[in-house]
Amino acid sequence: MLFRSIGENIAMGFNAVIRLYDMKQGEQGTMEVGDLLRSLHFSPDSKLLAAGGWQGTKLWDVENLKVVDNIAVDRMVDYTQFSPDGRFLVYADVNKVIIWDIIAQRKIETSDEYMGYVQSVAISSDSRWLACAENYSVKLWDLETHELLSIFETKRFGAPPVGFLPYSVAISPDNSLLAAGSWNHNNVMIWDIEDNEEFAIINAEAPGLPYVYAIAFSPDGELLAFGGSGGLQLWDIGTKKEIELNGNAGFVYSMAFSPDSKFLISGGTEEVVHIWDIEKQKKTDELQQESIVYSLSYSPNGRWLAVGLHANKVELWDMQWLKGVATFATDSPVDSVVFNNNGCLLAVLTWRAGMTL
C-alpha cells in the first residue's frame, strides 16, 4: 500500500481549515483557522505549524491539533517563516516586519516602518540575518539584536539609477550573497553581504509583464535560478554567466532544485513540470499535469515531489521512477506546497485571493 511504503505525513490548508494527513494512516484531524490562509510554515523540529492570514498569525501544536499561541496582528500577514534554528518566527504584514522570539515568548517589531508593501522575506541558514524586500531596496536585519544592518538599493539593468521593486529575495547557503528579483523591470540583482556592495546585476529578458516570480540558490551554492514571465533562467555564480537551458518553460510560478543540486524543476502556465539535468544543461523529462502548476516542493531526500495545482489537488510523484503515486483533493486551487525539514510533513496552502490566473 502506498501510504505505508512512503511513511510520511501531509498537512493540508485551504480557506478556513488546515487538514493534517498521516501518509500511513490517512487523515488525522482538522484545525479551524477562521480566515483565508496566506502562509504556512513548519518549525524545524516539525512540532509547530505557523499559519498566517487575513487576521494575523496562529501557532499550532501539530501533534495535539491545538493553538499554542495566538500572535495579534491588526493587518493581514503575507509571509510567515521560522528561522532554521527554530528560535524565531518572522511574519510580515502590509508595512511592518515582526520577529517573535519563541523561547522568550515575546514580540519584537522592527524599528522601521516600510515605505511600501513587504513583498518577500528570507532568513540566512545560520539564523543570523533576515532579509526583507520592499520599495526599491532590500533591508538586512540582525535577528539576534533586531538591528538594521544594511539597505541594499536596487538598480535597473542598463538604465539610470532608478531602482526596481523587488518581488522575490533569497540568501545563498553560505550566507555570503543576497539576491532579489524584480516585479516591474527585467532585473535580478546580487549583493555581497559582508562587503555591502553589488556583486552582479542580470537582465532577466522578460517579455510583457516583467515578473521575477521565484528566485533560489542551488543547495551547493554554485547556481542561482530565477523564473517568472521570462521563463526560467540559470546563472553560474563563479563565472557570473548564464547557463543556457533548452526548451521553453512558459510563465514560471514555481521552481526547485533537487537536494543534491543535480536537477532543476519548474512549473507554471504550461501545465507541465519541466525537469532539467544541470550537468547536461538540458531538459530530460516532463511531468504532464491537469492544470496550471502553482507550487513545487522536493522532499529532503529528493525521492518525492509535491505539485500544487490550480485544479484543486496536490499530486505526489516518485522522482526515482518519474511516476505519480498519490493525489490529494482540496476545496480550491493549491497555492503552496512545502515539505518540512525531515520530510515527514507537507504543508499545503490553497489559492490565495486576488492571484492572477
Short mmCIF file of C-alpha atoms in Angstrom, two decimals:
data_model
loop_
_atom_site.label_atom_id
_atom_site.label_comp_id
_atom_site.label_asym_id
_atom_site.label_seq_id
_atom_site.Cartn_x
_atom_site.Cartn_y
_atom_site.Cartn_z
CA MET A 1 0.00 0.00 0.00
CA LEU A 2 1.41 3.38 -0.99
CA PHE A 3 0.74 5.16 2.32
CA ARG A 4 2.68 2.56 4.30
CA SER A 5 5.60 2.43 1.86
CA ILE A 6 6.17 6.17 1.99
CA GLY A 7 5.61 6.67 5.70
CA GLU A 8 5.16 10.45 5.59
CA ASN A 9 2.53 12.92 6.80
CA ILE A 10 0.78 15.70 4.96
CA ALA A 11 -0.78 18.87 6.34
CA MET A 12 -3.30 20.49 4.06
CA GLY A 13 -4.59 24.02 4.47
CA PHE A 14 -7.37 25.60 2.45
CA ASN A 15 -9.52 28.64 3.10
CA ALA A 16 -10.58 28.30 6.78
CA VAL A 17 -9.17 24.83 7.54
CA ILE A 18 -5.81 23.13 7.88
CA ARG A 19 -6.07 19.37 7.46
CA LEU A 20 -3.37 17.11 8.82
CA TYR A 21 -2.72 13.86 6.97
CA ASP A 22 -0.59 10.91 8.03
CA MET A 23 0.62 9.02 4.98
CA LYS A 24 0.41 5.74 6.88
CA GLN A 25 -2.97 6.16 8.50
CA GLY A 26 -4.78 8.82 6.48
CA GLU A 27 -6.47 11.96 7.83
CA GLN A 28 -5.68 12.65 11.50
CA GLY A 29 -7.81 15.74 12.14
CA THR A 30 -8.55 19.33 11.18
CA MET A 31 -7.59 22.73 12.56
CA GLU A 32 -10.16 25.50 12.18
CA VAL A 33 -8.46 28.78 11.24
CA GLY A 34 -11.34 31.17 10.60
CA ASP A 35 -9.92 33.20 7.73
CA LEU A 36 -8.32 32.79 4.32
CA LEU A 37 -4.79 31.48 4.76
CA ARG A 38 -1.85 33.09 3.00
CA SER A 39 1.16 31.40 4.59
CA LEU A 40 2.10 28.08 6.21
CA HIS A 41 5.47 27.13 7.70
CA PHE A 42 6.67 24.27 9.90
CA SER A 43 9.16 24.70 12.73
CA PRO A 44 12.48 22.86 12.18
CA ASP A 45 11.51 20.15 14.67
CA SER A 46 8.10 19.74 12.97
CA LYS A 47 6.24 20.19 16.25
CA LEU A 48 4.72 23.59 15.39
CA LEU A 49 2.89 24.93 12.37
CA ALA A 50 2.56 28.68 11.84
CA ALA A 51 -0.46 29.81 9.83
CA GLY A 52 -0.66 33.41 8.64
CA GLY A 53 -3.67 35.04 7.02
CA TRP A 54 -6.03 37.97 6.89
CA GLN A 55 -6.49 38.07 10.66
CA GLY A 56 -2.91 37.56 11.79
CA THR A 57 -0.80 34.53 12.73
CA LYS A 58 -1.68 31.42 14.71
CA LEU A 59 0.78 28.88 16.06
CA TRP A 60 -0.41 25.26 16.19
CA ASP A 61 0.74 22.20 18.11
CA VAL A 62 0.82 19.67 15.27
CA GLU A 63 0.53 16.57 17.46
CA ASN A 64 -2.40 17.82 19.55
CA LEU A 65 -4.02 19.99 16.86
CA LYS A 66 -4.31 22.92 19.26
CA VAL A 67 -3.39 26.59 19.13
CA VAL A 68 -0.41 27.16 21.46
CA ASP A 69 -0.10 30.88 20.83
CA ASN A 70 -2.13 33.48 19.02
CA ILE A 71 0.00 36.40 17.85
CA ALA A 72 -2.11 39.54 17.47
CA VAL A 73 -1.65 41.45 14.21
CA ASP A 74 -4.11 44.12 13.16
CA ARG A 75 -3.44 43.62 9.45
CA MET A 76 -3.09 40.64 7.15
CA VAL A 77 0.06 38.50 7.30
CA ASP A 78 1.53 37.62 3.92
CA TYR A 79 4.71 35.80 4.96
CA THR A 80 5.31 33.57 7.98
CA GLN A 81 8.65 31.80 8.44
CA PHE A 82 10.64 30.10 11.20
CA SER A 83 14.38 30.66 11.50
CA PRO A 84 16.39 27.47 10.79
CA ASP A 85 17.36 27.15 14.47
CA GLY A 86 13.70 27.34 15.49
CA ARG A 87 14.16 30.27 17.87
CA PHE A 88 12.39 32.97 15.88
CA LEU A 89 9.16 33.23 13.93
CA VAL A 90 9.14 36.07 11.41
CA TYR A 91 5.97 37.44 9.86
CA ALA A 92 5.29 40.42 7.63
CA ASP A 93 2.13 42.47 7.28
CA VAL A 94 1.48 45.39 4.94
CA ASN A 95 4.40 47.59 6.02
CA LYS A 96 5.90 46.05 9.14
CA VAL A 97 8.09 43.02 9.81
CA ILE A 98 7.60 41.36 13.20
CA ILE A 99 10.03 38.98 14.93
CA TRP A 100 8.52 36.61 17.51
CA ASP A 101 11.03 35.11 19.97
CA ILE A 102 9.78 31.55 20.54
CA ILE A 103 11.96 30.98 23.64
CA ALA A 104 11.26 34.31 25.37
CA GLN A 105 7.64 34.34 24.14
CA ARG A 106 7.79 38.00 23.18
CA LYS A 107 7.17 40.06 20.09
CA ILE A 108 9.80 42.40 18.64
CA GLU A 109 8.77 44.89 15.98
CA THR A 110 11.39 46.09 13.57
CA SER A 111 12.19 49.75 14.18
CA ASP A 112 11.39 50.86 10.63
CA GLU A 113 8.01 51.46 9.05
CA TYR A 114 8.41 50.22 5.49
CA MET A 115 7.79 52.63 2.65
CA GLY A 116 5.57 50.12 0.89
CA TYR A 117 4.29 46.56 0.85
CA VAL A 118 6.81 43.95 2.09
CA GLN A 119 6.96 41.61 -0.89
CA SER A 120 9.22 38.84 0.38
CA VAL A 121 11.46 37.75 3.25
CA ALA A 122 14.41 35.35 3.58
CA ILE A 123 16.37 34.08 6.59
CA SER A 124 20.02 33.03 6.45
CA SER A 125 20.88 29.36 7.05
CA ASP A 126 22.70 30.23 10.29
CA SER A 127 19.63 32.16 11.59
CA ARG A 128 21.75 35.31 11.82
CA TRP A 129 20.16 37.55 9.20
CA LEU A 130 16.69 38.47 7.98
CA ALA A 131 16.30 40.00 4.51
CA CYS A 132 13.11 41.92 3.64
CA ALA A 133 12.20 43.12 0.14
CA GLU A 134 10.33 46.42 -0.03
CA ASN A 135 10.14 49.53 -2.26
CA TYR A 136 13.33 49.77 -4.34
CA SER A 137 15.56 48.11 -1.73
CA VAL A 138 16.23 45.04 0.39
CA LYS A 139 16.80 45.57 4.11
CA LEU A 140 19.05 43.26 6.11
CA TRP A 141 18.35 42.80 9.83
CA ASP A 142 20.23 41.06 12.64
CA LEU A 143 17.78 38.52 14.07
CA GLU A 144 19.57 38.33 17.42
CA THR A 145 19.86 42.07 18.13
CA HIS A 146 16.94 43.15 15.88
CA GLU A 147 19.14 45.91 14.42
CA LEU A 148 19.06 47.15 10.83
CA LEU A 149 22.46 46.26 9.33
CA SER A 150 22.26 47.31 5.69
CA ILE A 151 20.00 48.69 3.00
CA PHE A 152 20.74 47.31 -0.47
CA GLU A 153 19.40 49.63 -3.16
CA THR A 154 18.16 48.08 -6.39
CA LYS A 155 19.20 49.16 -9.88
CA ARG A 156 17.76 48.72 -13.35
CA PHE A 157 19.90 46.93 -15.91
CA GLY A 158 21.36 49.41 -18.41
CA ALA A 159 19.22 52.29 -17.08
CA PRO A 160 19.67 55.43 -14.95
CA PRO A 161 19.94 54.82 -11.18
CA VAL A 162 16.21 54.35 -10.58
CA GLY A 163 15.70 51.06 -8.80
CA PHE A 164 13.26 48.22 -9.41
CA LEU A 165 10.65 46.92 -6.98
CA PRO A 166 11.92 43.62 -5.54
CA TYR A 167 9.36 40.82 -5.63
CA SER A 168 11.44 37.82 -4.52
CA VAL A 169 14.54 37.53 -2.31
CA ALA A 170 17.00 34.75 -1.38
CA ILE A 171 20.19 34.30 0.65
CA SER A 172 22.91 31.89 -0.53
CA PRO A 173 23.51 28.71 1.53
CA ASP A 174 26.88 30.01 2.78
CA ASN A 175 25.22 33.35 3.68
CA SER A 176 27.67 35.37 1.57
CA LEU A 177 25.28 36.58 -1.15
CA LEU A 178 21.83 38.19 -1.27
CA ALA A 179 19.70 38.07 -4.43
CA ALA A 180 16.48 39.86 -5.38
CA GLY A 181 14.20 39.61 -8.41
CA SER A 182 12.04 42.42 -9.81
CA TRP A 183 8.32 42.61 -10.49
CA ASN A 184 8.38 45.84 -12.53
CA HIS A 185 11.65 45.57 -14.51
CA ASN A 186 13.59 42.72 -16.11
CA ASN A 187 16.26 42.59 -13.41
CA VAL A 188 17.88 40.34 -10.84
CA MET A 189 20.47 41.81 -8.51
CA ILE A 190 23.04 40.04 -6.34
CA TRP A 191 24.92 41.69 -3.47
CA ASP A 192 27.94 40.65 -1.41
CA ILE A 193 26.59 40.79 2.14
CA GLU A 194 29.87 41.14 4.08
CA ASP A 195 31.34 43.76 1.73
CA ASN A 196 27.97 45.50 1.42
CA GLU A 197 28.37 46.02 -2.31
CA GLU A 198 26.91 44.95 -5.65
CA PHE A 199 28.07 41.53 -6.86
CA ALA A 200 26.17 41.38 -10.15
CA ILE A 201 23.10 42.63 -11.99
CA ILE A 202 21.31 40.43 -14.52
CA ASN A 203 18.82 41.23 -17.25
CA ALA A 204 16.05 38.64 -16.96
CA GLU A 205 14.79 39.42 -20.50
CA ALA A 206 11.13 39.00 -19.67
CA PRO A 207 8.51 39.81 -22.33
CA GLY A 208 5.32 41.53 -21.25
CA LEU A 209 4.87 41.81 -17.51
CA PRO A 210 8.45 41.56 -16.18
CA TYR A 211 7.83 39.48 -13.06
CA VAL A 212 10.69 37.54 -11.48
CA TYR A 213 8.23 35.43 -9.51
CA ALA A 214 10.65 32.96 -7.91
CA ILE A 215 14.37 33.01 -7.11
CA ALA A 216 16.58 30.40 -5.42
CA PHE A 217 20.20 29.39 -4.92
CA SER A 218 21.12 25.75 -5.50
CA PRO A 219 21.81 23.79 -2.29
CA ASP A 220 25.54 23.68 -3.12
CA GLY A 221 25.55 27.45 -3.63
CA GLU A 222 27.07 27.30 -7.10
CA LEU A 223 23.99 28.37 -9.09
CA LEU A 224 21.16 30.89 -8.98
CA ALA A 225 17.85 30.15 -10.70
CA PHE A 226 15.01 32.59 -11.28
CA GLY A 227 11.72 32.37 -13.10
CA GLY A 228 8.63 34.36 -13.97
CA SER A 229 7.17 35.92 -17.09
CA GLY A 230 10.52 35.48 -18.86
CA GLY A 231 10.55 31.73 -18.35
CA LEU A 232 13.36 30.05 -16.43
CA GLN A 233 16.98 31.19 -16.29
CA LEU A 234 20.04 29.67 -14.64
CA TRP A 235 23.14 31.61 -13.65
CA ASP A 236 26.62 30.41 -12.64
CA ILE A 237 27.83 32.24 -9.50
CA GLY A 238 31.54 31.51 -10.10
CA THR A 239 31.72 32.66 -13.72
CA LYS A 240 28.91 35.23 -13.46
CA LYS A 241 27.47 33.87 -16.70
CA GLU A 242 24.12 32.45 -17.76
CA ILE A 243 23.83 28.71 -18.33
CA GLU A 244 21.70 28.07 -21.41
CA LEU A 245 18.76 25.73 -20.87
CA ASN A 246 16.97 24.17 -23.84
CA GLY A 247 13.20 24.35 -24.08
CA ASN A 248 10.57 26.88 -23.09
CA ALA A 249 9.29 26.83 -19.50
CA GLY A 250 6.48 29.34 -20.11
CA PHE A 251 5.42 31.65 -17.27
CA VAL A 252 7.08 30.15 -14.19
CA TYR A 253 5.17 30.26 -10.89
CA SER A 254 7.44 27.87 -9.00
CA MET A 255 10.80 26.13 -9.29
CA ALA A 256 13.02 23.98 -7.10
CA PHE A 257 16.45 22.39 -7.07
CA SER A 258 16.82 18.76 -6.09
CA PRO A 259 18.59 18.46 -2.71
CA ASP A 260 21.76 17.20 -4.42
CA SER A 261 21.73 20.17 -6.86
CA LYS A 262 21.72 17.82 -9.86
CA PHE A 263 18.27 18.76 -11.19
CA LEU A 264 16.19 21.91 -11.57
CA ILE A 265 12.43 21.73 -12.00
CA SER A 266 9.84 24.37 -12.82
CA GLY A 267 6.10 24.69 -13.19
CA GLY A 268 3.63 27.35 -14.30
CA THR A 269 1.18 28.11 -17.07
CA GLU A 270 2.45 25.31 -19.32
CA GLU A 271 0.52 22.70 -17.22
CA VAL A 272 3.63 20.57 -17.01
CA VAL A 273 6.58 20.10 -14.65
CA HIS A 274 9.83 20.59 -16.57
CA ILE A 275 12.95 18.72 -15.39
CA TRP A 276 16.44 19.90 -16.33
CA ASP A 277 19.67 17.96 -15.76
CA ILE A 278 22.14 20.60 -14.50
CA GLU A 279 25.30 18.76 -15.61
CA LYS A 280 23.95 18.05 -19.10
CA GLN A 281 22.31 21.52 -19.25
CA LYS A 282 19.27 20.09 -20.99
CA LYS A 283 15.66 19.16 -20.31
CA THR A 284 15.41 15.46 -19.62
CA ASP A 285 11.75 14.89 -18.74
CA GLU A 286 8.30 16.48 -18.46
CA LEU A 287 5.60 15.50 -15.98
CA GLN A 288 2.21 16.29 -17.52
CA GLN A 289 -0.35 17.94 -15.22
CA GLU A 290 -4.07 18.72 -15.45
CA SER A 291 -3.81 22.48 -14.93
CA ILE A 292 -1.57 25.41 -14.01
CA VAL A 293 1.22 24.45 -11.60
CA TYR A 294 1.37 26.91 -8.70
CA SER A 295 3.89 25.27 -6.40
CA LEU A 296 6.58 22.57 -6.25
CA SER A 297 8.46 21.00 -3.37
CA TYR A 298 11.05 18.22 -3.11
CA SER A 299 11.19 16.04 -0.03
CA PRO A 300 14.57 16.48 1.73
CA ASN A 301 15.84 13.12 0.43
CA GLY A 302 14.88 14.06 -3.14
CA ARG A 303 12.66 10.99 -3.59
CA TRP A 304 9.23 12.66 -3.59
CA LEU A 305 7.92 15.72 -5.39
CA ALA A 306 4.72 17.50 -4.37
CA VAL A 307 2.94 19.50 -7.08
CA GLY A 308 0.26 22.06 -6.17
CA LEU A 309 -2.30 22.57 -8.95
CA HIS A 310 -4.99 25.06 -9.90
CA ALA A 311 -7.24 22.03 -10.44
CA ASN A 312 -7.98 21.69 -6.68
CA LYS A 313 -5.48 18.96 -5.96
CA VAL A 314 -1.94 18.01 -4.97
CA GLU A 315 -0.07 15.39 -6.96
CA LEU A 316 2.69 13.33 -5.30
CA TRP A 317 5.39 11.98 -7.63
CA ASP A 318 8.11 9.37 -7.17
CA MET A 319 11.16 11.09 -8.72
CA GLN A 320 13.21 7.90 -8.85
CA TRP A 321 10.75 6.32 -11.26
CA LEU A 322 9.09 9.53 -12.52
CA LYS A 323 5.59 8.31 -11.83
CA GLY A 324 2.59 9.70 -9.97
CA VAL A 325 1.89 7.80 -6.75
CA ALA A 326 -0.89 9.73 -4.98
CA THR A 327 -3.46 12.50 -5.43
CA PHE A 328 -4.93 14.65 -2.66
CA ALA A 329 -8.08 16.64 -3.38
CA THR A 330 -8.62 20.14 -1.94
CA ASP A 331 -11.58 22.51 -1.90
CA SER A 332 -9.87 25.15 -4.03
CA PRO A 333 -6.73 25.74 -6.13
CA VAL A 334 -3.45 24.98 -4.32
CA ASP A 335 -1.13 27.94 -3.88
CA SER A 336 1.76 26.41 -1.94
CA VAL A 337 3.26 23.03 -1.03
CA VAL A 338 6.26 22.76 1.30
CA PHE A 339 7.93 19.73 2.91
CA ASN A 340 9.30 20.17 6.41
CA ASN A 341 12.97 19.63 7.28
CA ASN A 342 12.75 15.91 7.99
CA GLY A 343 10.34 15.12 5.16
CA CYS A 344 7.60 13.78 7.43
CA LEU A 345 5.13 16.58 6.80
CA LEU A 346 3.97 18.56 3.80
CA ALA A 347 2.15 21.87 4.23
CA VAL A 348 -0.39 22.61 1.53
CA LEU A 349 -1.95 26.04 1.18
CA THR A 350 -4.88 26.67 -1.14
CA TRP A 351 -5.27 29.51 -3.58
CA ARG A 352 -4.96 32.99 -2.07
CA ALA A 353 -7.49 35.65 -3.08
CA GLY A 354 -6.51 38.05 -5.81
CA MET A 355 -3.98 35.86 -7.63
CA THR A 356 -3.81 36.32 -11.40
CA LEU A 357 -4.57 33.07 -13.13
#
